[in-house]
CSV table of C-alpha atoms in Angstrom, one decimal:
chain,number,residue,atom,x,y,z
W,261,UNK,CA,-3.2,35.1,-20.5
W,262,UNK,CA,-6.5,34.4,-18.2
W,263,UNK,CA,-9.6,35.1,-19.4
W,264,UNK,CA,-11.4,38.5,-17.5
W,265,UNK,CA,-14.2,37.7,-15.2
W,266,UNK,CA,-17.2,39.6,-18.0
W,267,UNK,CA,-15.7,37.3,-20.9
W,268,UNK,CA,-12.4,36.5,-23.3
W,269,UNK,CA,-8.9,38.6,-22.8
W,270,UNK,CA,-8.7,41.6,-24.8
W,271,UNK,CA,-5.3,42.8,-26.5
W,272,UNK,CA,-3.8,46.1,-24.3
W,273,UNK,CA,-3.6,49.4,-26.3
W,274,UNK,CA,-0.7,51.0,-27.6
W,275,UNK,CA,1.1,50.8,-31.0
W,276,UNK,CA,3.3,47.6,-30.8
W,277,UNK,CA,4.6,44.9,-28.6
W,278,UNK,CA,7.2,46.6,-26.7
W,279,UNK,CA,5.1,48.2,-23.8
W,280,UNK,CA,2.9,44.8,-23.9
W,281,UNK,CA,6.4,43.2,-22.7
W,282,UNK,CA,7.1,45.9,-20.1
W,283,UNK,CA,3.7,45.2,-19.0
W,284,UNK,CA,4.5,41.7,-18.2
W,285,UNK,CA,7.9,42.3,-16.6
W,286,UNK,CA,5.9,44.8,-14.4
W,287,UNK,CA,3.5,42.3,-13.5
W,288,UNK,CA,6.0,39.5,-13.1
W,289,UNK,CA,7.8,41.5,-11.1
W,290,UNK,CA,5.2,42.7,-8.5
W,291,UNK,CA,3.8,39.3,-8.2
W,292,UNK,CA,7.3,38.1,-7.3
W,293,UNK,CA,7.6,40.7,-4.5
W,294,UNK,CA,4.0,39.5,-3.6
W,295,UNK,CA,5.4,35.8,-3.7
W,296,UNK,CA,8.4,36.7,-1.4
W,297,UNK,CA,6.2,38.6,1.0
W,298,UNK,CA,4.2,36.0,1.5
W,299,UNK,CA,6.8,33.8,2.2
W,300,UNK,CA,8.0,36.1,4.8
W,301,UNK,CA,5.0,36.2,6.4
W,302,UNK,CA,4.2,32.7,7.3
W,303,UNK,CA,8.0,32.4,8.4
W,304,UNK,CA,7.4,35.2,10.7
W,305,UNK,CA,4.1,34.2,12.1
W,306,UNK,CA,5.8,30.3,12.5
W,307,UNK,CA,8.6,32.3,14.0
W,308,UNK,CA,6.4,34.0,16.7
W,309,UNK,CA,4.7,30.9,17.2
W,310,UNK,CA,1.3,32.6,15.9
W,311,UNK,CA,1.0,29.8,13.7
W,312,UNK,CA,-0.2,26.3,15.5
W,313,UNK,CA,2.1,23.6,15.6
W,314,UNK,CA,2.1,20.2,16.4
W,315,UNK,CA,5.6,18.3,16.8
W,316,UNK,CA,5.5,14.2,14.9
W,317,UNK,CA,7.8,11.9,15.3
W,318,UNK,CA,8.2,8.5,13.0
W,319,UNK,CA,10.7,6.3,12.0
W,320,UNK,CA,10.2,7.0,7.9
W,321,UNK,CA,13.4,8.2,6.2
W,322,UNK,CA,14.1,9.1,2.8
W,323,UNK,CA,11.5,8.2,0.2
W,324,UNK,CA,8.9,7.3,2.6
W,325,UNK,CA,9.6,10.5,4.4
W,326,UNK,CA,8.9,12.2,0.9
W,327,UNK,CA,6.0,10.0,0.9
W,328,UNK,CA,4.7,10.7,3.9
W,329,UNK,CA,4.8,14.7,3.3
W,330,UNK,CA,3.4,14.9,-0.1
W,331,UNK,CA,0.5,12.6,0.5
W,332,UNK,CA,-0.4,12.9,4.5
W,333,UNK,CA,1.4,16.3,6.2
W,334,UNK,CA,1.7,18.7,3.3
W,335,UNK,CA,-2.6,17.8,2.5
W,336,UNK,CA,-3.3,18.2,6.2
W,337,UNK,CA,-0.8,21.5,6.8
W,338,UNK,CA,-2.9,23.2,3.9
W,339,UNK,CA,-6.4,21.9,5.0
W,340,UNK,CA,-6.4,23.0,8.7
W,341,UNK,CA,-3.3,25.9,8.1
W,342,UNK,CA,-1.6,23.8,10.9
W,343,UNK,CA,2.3,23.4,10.9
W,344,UNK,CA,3.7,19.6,11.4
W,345,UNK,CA,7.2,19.5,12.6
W,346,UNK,CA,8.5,16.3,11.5
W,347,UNK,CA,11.2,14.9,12.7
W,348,UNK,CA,12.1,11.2,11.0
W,349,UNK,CA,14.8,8.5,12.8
W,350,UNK,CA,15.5,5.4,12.4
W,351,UNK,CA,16.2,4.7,16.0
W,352,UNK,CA,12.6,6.2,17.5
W,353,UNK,CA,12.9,4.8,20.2
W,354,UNK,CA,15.6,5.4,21.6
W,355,UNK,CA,14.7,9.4,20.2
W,356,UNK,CA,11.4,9.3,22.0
W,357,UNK,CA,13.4,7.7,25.3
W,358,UNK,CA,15.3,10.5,25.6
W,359,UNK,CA,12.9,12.8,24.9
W,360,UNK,CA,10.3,11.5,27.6
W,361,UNK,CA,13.0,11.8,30.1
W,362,UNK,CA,14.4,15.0,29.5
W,363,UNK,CA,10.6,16.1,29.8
W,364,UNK,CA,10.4,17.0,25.9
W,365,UNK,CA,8.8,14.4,23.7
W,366,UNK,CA,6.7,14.8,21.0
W,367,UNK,CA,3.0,15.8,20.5
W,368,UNK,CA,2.6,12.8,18.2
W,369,UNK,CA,4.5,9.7,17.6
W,370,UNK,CA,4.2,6.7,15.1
W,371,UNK,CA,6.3,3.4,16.7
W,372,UNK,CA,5.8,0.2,15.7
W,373,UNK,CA,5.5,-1.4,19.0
W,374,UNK,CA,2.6,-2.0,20.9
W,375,UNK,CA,4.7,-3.2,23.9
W,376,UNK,CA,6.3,-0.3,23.9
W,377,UNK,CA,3.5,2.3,23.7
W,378,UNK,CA,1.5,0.3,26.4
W,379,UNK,CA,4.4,0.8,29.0
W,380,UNK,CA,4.4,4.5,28.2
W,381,UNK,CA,0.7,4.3,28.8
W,382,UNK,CA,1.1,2.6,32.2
W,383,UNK,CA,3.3,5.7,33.2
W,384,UNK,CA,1.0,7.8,31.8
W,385,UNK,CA,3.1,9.5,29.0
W,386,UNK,CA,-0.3,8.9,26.6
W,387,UNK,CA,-3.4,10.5,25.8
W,388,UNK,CA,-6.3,7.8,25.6
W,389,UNK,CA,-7.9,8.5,22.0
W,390,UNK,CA,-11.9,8.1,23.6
W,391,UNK,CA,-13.4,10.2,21.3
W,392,UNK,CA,-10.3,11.1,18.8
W,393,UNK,CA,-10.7,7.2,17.3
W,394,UNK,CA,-13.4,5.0,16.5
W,395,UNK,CA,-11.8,1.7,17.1
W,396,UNK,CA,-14.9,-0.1,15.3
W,397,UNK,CA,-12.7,1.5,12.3
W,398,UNK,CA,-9.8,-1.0,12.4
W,399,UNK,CA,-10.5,-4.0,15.4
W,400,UNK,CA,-9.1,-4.7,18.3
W,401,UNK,CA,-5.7,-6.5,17.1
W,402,UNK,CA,-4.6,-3.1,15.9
W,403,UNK,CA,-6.4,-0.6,17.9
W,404,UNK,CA,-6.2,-3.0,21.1
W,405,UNK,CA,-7.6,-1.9,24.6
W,406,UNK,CA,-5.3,-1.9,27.6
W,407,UNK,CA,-7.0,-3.3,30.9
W,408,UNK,CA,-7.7,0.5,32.2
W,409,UNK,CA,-10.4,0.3,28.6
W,410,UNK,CA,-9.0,2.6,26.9
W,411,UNK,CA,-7.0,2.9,23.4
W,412,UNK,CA,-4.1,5.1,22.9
W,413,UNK,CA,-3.1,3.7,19.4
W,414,UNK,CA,-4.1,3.1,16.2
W,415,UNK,CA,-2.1,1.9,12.8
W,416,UNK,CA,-1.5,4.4,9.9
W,417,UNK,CA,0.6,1.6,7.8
W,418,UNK,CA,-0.1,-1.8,8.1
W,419,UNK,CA,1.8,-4.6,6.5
W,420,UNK,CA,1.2,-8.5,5.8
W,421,UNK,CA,4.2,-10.8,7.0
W,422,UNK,CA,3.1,-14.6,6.8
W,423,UNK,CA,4.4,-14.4,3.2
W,424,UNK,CA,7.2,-15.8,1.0
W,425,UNK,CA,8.5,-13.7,-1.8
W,426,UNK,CA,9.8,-15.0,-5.2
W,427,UNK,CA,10.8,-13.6,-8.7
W,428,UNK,CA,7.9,-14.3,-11.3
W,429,UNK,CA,10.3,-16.8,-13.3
W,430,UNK,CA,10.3,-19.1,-10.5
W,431,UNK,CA,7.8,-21.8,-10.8
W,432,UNK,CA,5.9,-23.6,-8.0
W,433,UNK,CA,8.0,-26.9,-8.2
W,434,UNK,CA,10.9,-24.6,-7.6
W,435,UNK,CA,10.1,-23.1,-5.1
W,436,UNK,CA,9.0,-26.3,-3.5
W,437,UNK,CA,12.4,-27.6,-4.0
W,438,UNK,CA,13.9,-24.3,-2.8
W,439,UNK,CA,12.2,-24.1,0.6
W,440,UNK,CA,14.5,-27.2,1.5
W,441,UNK,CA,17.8,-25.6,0.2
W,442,UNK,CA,19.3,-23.1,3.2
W,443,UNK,CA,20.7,-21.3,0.2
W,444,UNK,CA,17.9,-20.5,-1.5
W,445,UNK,CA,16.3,-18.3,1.8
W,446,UNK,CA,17.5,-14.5,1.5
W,447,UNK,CA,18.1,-13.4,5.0
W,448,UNK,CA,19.8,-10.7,6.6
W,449,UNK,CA,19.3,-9.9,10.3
W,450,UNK,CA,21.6,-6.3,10.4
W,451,UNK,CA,18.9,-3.3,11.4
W,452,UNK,CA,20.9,-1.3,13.4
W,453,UNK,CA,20.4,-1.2,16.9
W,454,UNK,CA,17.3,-3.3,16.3
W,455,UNK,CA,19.1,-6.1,14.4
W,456,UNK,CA,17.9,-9.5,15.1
W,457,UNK,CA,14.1,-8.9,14.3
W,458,UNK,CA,13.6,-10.8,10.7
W,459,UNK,CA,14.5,-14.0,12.9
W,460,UNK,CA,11.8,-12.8,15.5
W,461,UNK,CA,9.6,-12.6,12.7
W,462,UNK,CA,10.3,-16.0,11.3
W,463,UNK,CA,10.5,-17.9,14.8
W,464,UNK,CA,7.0,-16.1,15.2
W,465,UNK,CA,5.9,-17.1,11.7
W,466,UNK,CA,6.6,-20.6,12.6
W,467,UNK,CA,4.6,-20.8,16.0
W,468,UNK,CA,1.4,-19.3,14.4
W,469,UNK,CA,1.3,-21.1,11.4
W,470,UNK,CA,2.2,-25.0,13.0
W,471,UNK,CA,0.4,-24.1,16.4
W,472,UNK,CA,-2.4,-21.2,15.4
W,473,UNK,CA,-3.0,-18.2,17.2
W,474,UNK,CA,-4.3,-19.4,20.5
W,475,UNK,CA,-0.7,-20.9,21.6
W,476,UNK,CA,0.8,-17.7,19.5
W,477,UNK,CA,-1.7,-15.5,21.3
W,478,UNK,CA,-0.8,-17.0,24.8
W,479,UNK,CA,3.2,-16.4,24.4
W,480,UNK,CA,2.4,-13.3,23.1
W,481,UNK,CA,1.2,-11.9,26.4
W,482,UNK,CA,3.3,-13.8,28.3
W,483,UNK,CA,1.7,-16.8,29.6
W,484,UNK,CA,3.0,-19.6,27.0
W,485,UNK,CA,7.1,-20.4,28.6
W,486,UNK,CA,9.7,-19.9,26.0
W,487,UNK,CA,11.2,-23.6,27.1
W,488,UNK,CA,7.7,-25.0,26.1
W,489,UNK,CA,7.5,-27.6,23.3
W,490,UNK,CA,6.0,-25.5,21.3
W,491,UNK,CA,8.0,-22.3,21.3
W,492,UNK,CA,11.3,-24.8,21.1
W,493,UNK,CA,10.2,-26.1,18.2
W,494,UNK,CA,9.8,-22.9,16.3
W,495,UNK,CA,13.5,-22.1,17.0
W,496,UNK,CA,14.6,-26.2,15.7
W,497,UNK,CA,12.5,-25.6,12.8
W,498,UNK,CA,13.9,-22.2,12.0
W,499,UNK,CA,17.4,-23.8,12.4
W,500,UNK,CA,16.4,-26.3,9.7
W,501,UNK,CA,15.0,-24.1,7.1
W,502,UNK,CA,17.8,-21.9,7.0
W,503,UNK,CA,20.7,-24.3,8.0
W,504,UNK,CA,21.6,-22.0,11.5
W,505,UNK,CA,25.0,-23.1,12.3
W,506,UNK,CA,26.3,-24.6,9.0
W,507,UNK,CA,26.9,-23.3,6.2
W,508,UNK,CA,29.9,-20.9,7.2
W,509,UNK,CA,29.5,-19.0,4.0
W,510,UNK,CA,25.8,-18.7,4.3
W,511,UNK,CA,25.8,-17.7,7.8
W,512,UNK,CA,28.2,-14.9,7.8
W,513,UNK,CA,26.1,-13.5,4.9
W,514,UNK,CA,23.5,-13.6,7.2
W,515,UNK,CA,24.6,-12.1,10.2
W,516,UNK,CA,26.9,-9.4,7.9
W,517,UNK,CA,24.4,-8.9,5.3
W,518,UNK,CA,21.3,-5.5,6.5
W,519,UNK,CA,17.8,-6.9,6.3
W,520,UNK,CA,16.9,-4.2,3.3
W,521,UNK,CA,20.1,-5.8,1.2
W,522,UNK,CA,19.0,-9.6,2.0
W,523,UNK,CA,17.3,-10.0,-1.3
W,524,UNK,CA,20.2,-8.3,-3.2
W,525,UNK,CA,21.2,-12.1,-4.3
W,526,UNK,CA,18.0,-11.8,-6.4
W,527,UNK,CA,19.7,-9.6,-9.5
W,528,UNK,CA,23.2,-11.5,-9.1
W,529,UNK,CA,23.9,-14.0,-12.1
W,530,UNK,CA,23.4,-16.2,-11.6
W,531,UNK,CA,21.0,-15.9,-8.4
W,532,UNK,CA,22.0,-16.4,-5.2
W,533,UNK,CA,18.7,-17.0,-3.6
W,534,UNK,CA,15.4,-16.7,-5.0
W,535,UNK,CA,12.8,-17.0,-1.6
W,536,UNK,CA,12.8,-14.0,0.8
W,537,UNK,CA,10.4,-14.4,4.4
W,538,UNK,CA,9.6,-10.6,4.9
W,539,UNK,CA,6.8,-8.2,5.4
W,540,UNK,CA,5.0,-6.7,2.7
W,541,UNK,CA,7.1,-3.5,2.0
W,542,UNK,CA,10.3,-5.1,1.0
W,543,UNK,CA,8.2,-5.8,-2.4
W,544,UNK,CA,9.3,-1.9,-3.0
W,545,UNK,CA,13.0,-2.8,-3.0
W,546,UNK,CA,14.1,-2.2,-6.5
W,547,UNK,CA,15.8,-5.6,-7.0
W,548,UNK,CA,11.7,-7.3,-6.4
W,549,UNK,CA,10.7,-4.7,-8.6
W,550,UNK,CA,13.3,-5.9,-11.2
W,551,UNK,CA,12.2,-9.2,-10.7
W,552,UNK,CA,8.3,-8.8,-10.7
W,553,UNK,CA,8.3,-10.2,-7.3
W,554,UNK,CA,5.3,-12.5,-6.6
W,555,UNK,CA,4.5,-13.5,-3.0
W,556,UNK,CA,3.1,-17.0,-1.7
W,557,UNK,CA,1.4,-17.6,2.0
W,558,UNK,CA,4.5,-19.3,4.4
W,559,UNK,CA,1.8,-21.8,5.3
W,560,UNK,CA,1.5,-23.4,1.8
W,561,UNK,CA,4.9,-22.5,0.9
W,562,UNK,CA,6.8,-23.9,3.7
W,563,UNK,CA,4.0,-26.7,5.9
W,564,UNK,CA,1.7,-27.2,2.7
W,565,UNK,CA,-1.1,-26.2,4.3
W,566,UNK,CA,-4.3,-26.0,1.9
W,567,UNK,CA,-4.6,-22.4,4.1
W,568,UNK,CA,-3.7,-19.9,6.5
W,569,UNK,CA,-4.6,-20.2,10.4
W,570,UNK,CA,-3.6,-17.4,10.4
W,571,UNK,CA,-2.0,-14.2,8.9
W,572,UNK,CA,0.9,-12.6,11.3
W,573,UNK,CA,0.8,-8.8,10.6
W,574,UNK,CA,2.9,-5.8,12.1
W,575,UNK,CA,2.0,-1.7,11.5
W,576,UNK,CA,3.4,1.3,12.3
W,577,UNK,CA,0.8,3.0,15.2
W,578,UNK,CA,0.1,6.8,16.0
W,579,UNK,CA,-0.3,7.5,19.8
W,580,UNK,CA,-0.9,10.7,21.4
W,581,UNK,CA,1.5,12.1,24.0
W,582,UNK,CA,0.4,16.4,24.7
W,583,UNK,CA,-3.4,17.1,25.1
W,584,UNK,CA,-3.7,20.1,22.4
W,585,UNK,CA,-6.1,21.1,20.0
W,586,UNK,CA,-3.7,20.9,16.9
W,587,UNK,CA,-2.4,17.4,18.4
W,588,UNK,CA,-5.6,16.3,18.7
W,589,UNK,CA,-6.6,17.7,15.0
W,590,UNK,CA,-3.6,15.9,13.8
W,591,UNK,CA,-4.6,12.4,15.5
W,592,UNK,CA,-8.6,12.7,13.8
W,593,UNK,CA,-7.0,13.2,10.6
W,594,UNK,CA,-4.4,10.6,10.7
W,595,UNK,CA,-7.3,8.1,12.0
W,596,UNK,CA,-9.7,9.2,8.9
W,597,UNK,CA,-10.4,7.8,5.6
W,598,UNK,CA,-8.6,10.6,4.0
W,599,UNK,CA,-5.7,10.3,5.1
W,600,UNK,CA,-5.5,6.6,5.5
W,601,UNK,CA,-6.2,6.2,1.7
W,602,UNK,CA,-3.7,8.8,0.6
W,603,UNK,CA,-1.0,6.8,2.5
W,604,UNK,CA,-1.9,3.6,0.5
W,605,UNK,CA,-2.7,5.1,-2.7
W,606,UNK,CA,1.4,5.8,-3.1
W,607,UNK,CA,1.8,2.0,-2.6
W,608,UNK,CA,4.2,3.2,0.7
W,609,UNK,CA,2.2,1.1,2.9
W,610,UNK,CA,-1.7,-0.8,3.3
W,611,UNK,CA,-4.8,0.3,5.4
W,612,UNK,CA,-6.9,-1.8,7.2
W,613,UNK,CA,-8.8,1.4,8.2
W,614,UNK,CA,-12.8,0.4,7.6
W,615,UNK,CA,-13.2,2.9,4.2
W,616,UNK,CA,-10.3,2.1,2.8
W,617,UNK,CA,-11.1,-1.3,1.4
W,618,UNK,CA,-9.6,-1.2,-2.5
W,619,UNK,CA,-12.3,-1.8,-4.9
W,620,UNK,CA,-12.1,-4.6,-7.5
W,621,UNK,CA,-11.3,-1.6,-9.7
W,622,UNK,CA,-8.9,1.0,-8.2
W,623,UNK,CA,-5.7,2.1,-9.5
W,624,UNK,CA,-2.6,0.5,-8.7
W,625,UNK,CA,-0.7,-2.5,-8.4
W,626,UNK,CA,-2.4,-6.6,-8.8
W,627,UNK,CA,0.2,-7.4,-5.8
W,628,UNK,CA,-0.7,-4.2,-3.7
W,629,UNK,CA,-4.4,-4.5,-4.2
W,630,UNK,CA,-4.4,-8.6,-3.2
W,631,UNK,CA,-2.1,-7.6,0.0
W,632,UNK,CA,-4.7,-5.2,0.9
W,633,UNK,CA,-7.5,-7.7,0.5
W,634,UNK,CA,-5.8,-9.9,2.8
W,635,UNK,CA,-5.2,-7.7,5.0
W,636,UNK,CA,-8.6,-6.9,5.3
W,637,UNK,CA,-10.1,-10.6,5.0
W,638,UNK,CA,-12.8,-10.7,7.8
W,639,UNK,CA,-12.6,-14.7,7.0
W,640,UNK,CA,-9.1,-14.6,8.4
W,641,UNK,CA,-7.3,-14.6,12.0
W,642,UNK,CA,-4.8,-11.7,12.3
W,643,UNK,CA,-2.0,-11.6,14.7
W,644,UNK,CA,-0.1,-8.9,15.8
W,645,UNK,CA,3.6,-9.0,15.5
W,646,UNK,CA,4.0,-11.5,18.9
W,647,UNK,CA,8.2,-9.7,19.6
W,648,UNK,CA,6.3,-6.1,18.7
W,649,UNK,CA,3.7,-6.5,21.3
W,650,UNK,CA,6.1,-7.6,24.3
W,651,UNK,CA,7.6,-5.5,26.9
W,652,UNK,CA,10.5,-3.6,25.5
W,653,UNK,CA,13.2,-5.3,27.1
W,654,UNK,CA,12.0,-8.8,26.2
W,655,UNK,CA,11.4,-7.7,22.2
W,656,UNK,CA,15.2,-6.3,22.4
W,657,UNK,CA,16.6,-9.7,24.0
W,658,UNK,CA,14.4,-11.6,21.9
W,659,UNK,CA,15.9,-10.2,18.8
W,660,UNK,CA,19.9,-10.4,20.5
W,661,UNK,CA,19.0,-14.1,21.1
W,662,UNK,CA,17.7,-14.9,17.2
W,663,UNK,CA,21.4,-13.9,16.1
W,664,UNK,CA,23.3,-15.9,18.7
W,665,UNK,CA,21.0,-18.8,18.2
W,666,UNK,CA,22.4,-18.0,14.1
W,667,UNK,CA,25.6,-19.0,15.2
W,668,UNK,CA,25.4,-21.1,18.1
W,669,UNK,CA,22.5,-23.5,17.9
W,670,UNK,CA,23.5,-25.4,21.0
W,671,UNK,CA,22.8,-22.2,22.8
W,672,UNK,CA,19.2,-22.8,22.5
W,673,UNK,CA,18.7,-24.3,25.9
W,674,UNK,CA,20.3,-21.5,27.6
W,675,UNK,CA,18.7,-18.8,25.4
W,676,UNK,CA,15.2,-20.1,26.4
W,677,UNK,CA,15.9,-20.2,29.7
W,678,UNK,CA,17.3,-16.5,30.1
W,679,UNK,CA,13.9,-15.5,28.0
W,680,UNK,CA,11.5,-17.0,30.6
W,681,UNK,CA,13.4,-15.6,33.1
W,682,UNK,CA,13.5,-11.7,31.9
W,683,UNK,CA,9.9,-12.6,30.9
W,684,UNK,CA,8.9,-13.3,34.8
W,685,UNK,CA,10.4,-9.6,35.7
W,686,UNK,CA,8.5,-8.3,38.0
W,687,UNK,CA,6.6,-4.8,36.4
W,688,UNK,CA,6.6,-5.7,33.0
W,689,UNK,CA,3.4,-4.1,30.9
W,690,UNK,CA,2.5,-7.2,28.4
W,691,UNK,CA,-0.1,-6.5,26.1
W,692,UNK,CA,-3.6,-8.5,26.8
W,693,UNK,CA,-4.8,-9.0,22.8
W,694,UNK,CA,-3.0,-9.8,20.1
W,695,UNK,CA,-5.2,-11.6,17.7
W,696,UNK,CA,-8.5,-10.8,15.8
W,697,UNK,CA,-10.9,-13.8,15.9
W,698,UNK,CA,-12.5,-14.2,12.4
């Protein structure tokens, strides 16, 4: 019982309990009619479209979908009484394809390319975000200007890639010894219609780290040939590390084996591979939880370098397709402090947002917090993920060309060659930044 506004509760009159519990059911009662009425009501008033709402679409799914309510939509739904209709897929873009050209896409969509959004803002499916988004907030490798000056993205979730995982248990002479054993790397390249990216990822990995960011910065947008020394090499060196073409066993597991099971081998007993070359969230698949997973930079790990050129990053990035007030509301909030923290708090993702640095203090996870720190290291270079930021068709061939190069190594030549030539298409929107200097 609460206390009265003058002071404490006071026991109701009457000579025993019995009316004090049909009180109570009375009560109970009404405030459940109350409770259902109210329910009705904001159905009605979403029904009759009195209520503003503002359509989202992102590729999160299951728990990060839950994530993403609880901590981001369901805070900004009660805040400005604003209705998100999410809509979560794993194949966005091919969602949001559809949409645009059946003349029905989103207010608000969250896609991990930058490649991909720039085209859409070349046909002028984007809102710029002059005045929605102060890019001073994140830099220009994540909130990047297109040659007209303006920015139409900016990243929600960011995540770290130049990293190697490994179970605490394993030492650092191990995982020296390891790095030279195809059998020891956990790879799987199935993602659906977008399989084929963690070799992207590695073959990018490669180039930054042996070559730094200029050459990596300089493919990126186009102007470094696939056939050139330094792009081949990636590839050779890719084939070494993970024995591409050899190993039949290994390499059907591979090519069979989804990139979210790849690490799967981690739990078995005895292990079947103990080093994994992935982006920051797979440290939230159960099996790295199980093993305490521990990362190490892919520079030191794999070229002994005493430290990183460079850290390659990737983030999921919020763009703005209808002009309207509750659109617009929706972008401010996603770009601000607020939200941006609430998202990392859960440990679903990392910030580089300006006010979101995590203090030496703050709650959470010694893995998460370092992450976020290097994410955030203004002493570092940061590169953009190079097959995220090219045109759309190059990114998908790209990816189709990792797996065939998987099985057929001898293919190389003729891969390269049908890369530069797609990559000289005439019409092609190529991003012009990918890097932040330090």
């Amino acid at each position: 019982m609460s206390a009265h506004a003058g002071g404490p509760a006071t026991a109701a009159p009457g000579p025993g309990p019995r009316p004090a519990r049909r009180l109570v059911r009375t009560v109970t009662v009404v405030a459940s009619c109350l409770a259902l009425v109210a329910a009705a009501v904001v159905v009605g008033v979403r029904a009759l479209g009195q209520e503003p709402t503002v359509t989202l679409l992102a590729n999160w799914t299951g728990p990060d979908q839950k994530n993403f309510r609880r901590a981001v939509i369901e805070p900004f739904e009660r805040k400005y009484r604003i209705h998100v209709d999410y809509q979560g897929s794993n194949a966005e873009s091919q969602v949001l394809g559809a949409d645009v050209e059946a003349g029905t896409p989103p207010d608000v969509v969250v896609l991990t390319g930058p490649g991909e959004l720039a085209d859409y803002a070349r046909q002028k499916h984007l809102v710029p975000l002059d005045g929605l988004v102060d890019r001073d907030e994140f830099g220009t490798s994540w909130a990047t200007p297109l040659a007209d000056g303006h920015v139409y993205w900016f990243p929600l979730k960011a995540d770290l890639k130049s990293i190697v995982w490994y179970p605490a248990d394993v030492g650092g002479q191990q995982r020296r010894q390891a790095v030279h054993d195809p059998a020891q790397w956990c790879l799987g390249m199935g993602s659906g219609a977008t399989s084929g990216w963690p070799g992207t990822d590695w073959i990018e990995d490669i180039l930054l780290q042996r070559y730094g960011p200029d050459v990596y910065a300089r493919w990126a947008r186009g102007d470094l040939p696939w056939g050139s020394k330094q792009v081949r090499d990636a590839w050779t060196t890719w084939y070494g590390l993970v024995g591409a073409g050899g190993d039949e066993a290994l390499l059907r597991r591979a090519l069979k084996t989804p990139y979210r099971s790849a690490s799967e081998p981690v739990g078995a007993t005895p292990r079947g591979c103990t080093l994994e070359h992935q982006a920051s969230f797979i440290r939230n698949q159960p099996v790295w939880q199980h093993a305490e997973g521990r990362y190490e930079p892919s520079a030191q790990l794999i070229f002994g370098a005493p430290a990183n050129r460079a850290w390659e990053v990737s983030g999921d990035l919020v763009a703005l397709l209808h002009d309207t007030p509750q659109a617009k509301q929706l972008i401010r909030y996603l770009a601000s402090a607020e939200a941006q923290r609430a998202w990392t708090t859960q440990e679903s993702g990392l910030s580089v947002h300006a006010g979101v640095e995590p203090a030496p203090g703050e709650a959470g996870s010694d893995w998460h917090r370092s992450l976020a720190r290097a994410l955030r290291d203004e002493g570092a270079t940061h590169c953009f993920d190079a097959s995220d930021a090219m045109p759309p068709a190059v990114r998908d061939a790209f990816a189709e060309a990792t797996i065939e190069f998987l099985a057929h190594p001898t293919h190389l030549d003729a891969l390269l060659r049908s890369l530069d030539t797609l990559s000289d298409s005439p019409g092609l929107t190529w991003v012009p930044s990918v890097c932040s200097a330090p």
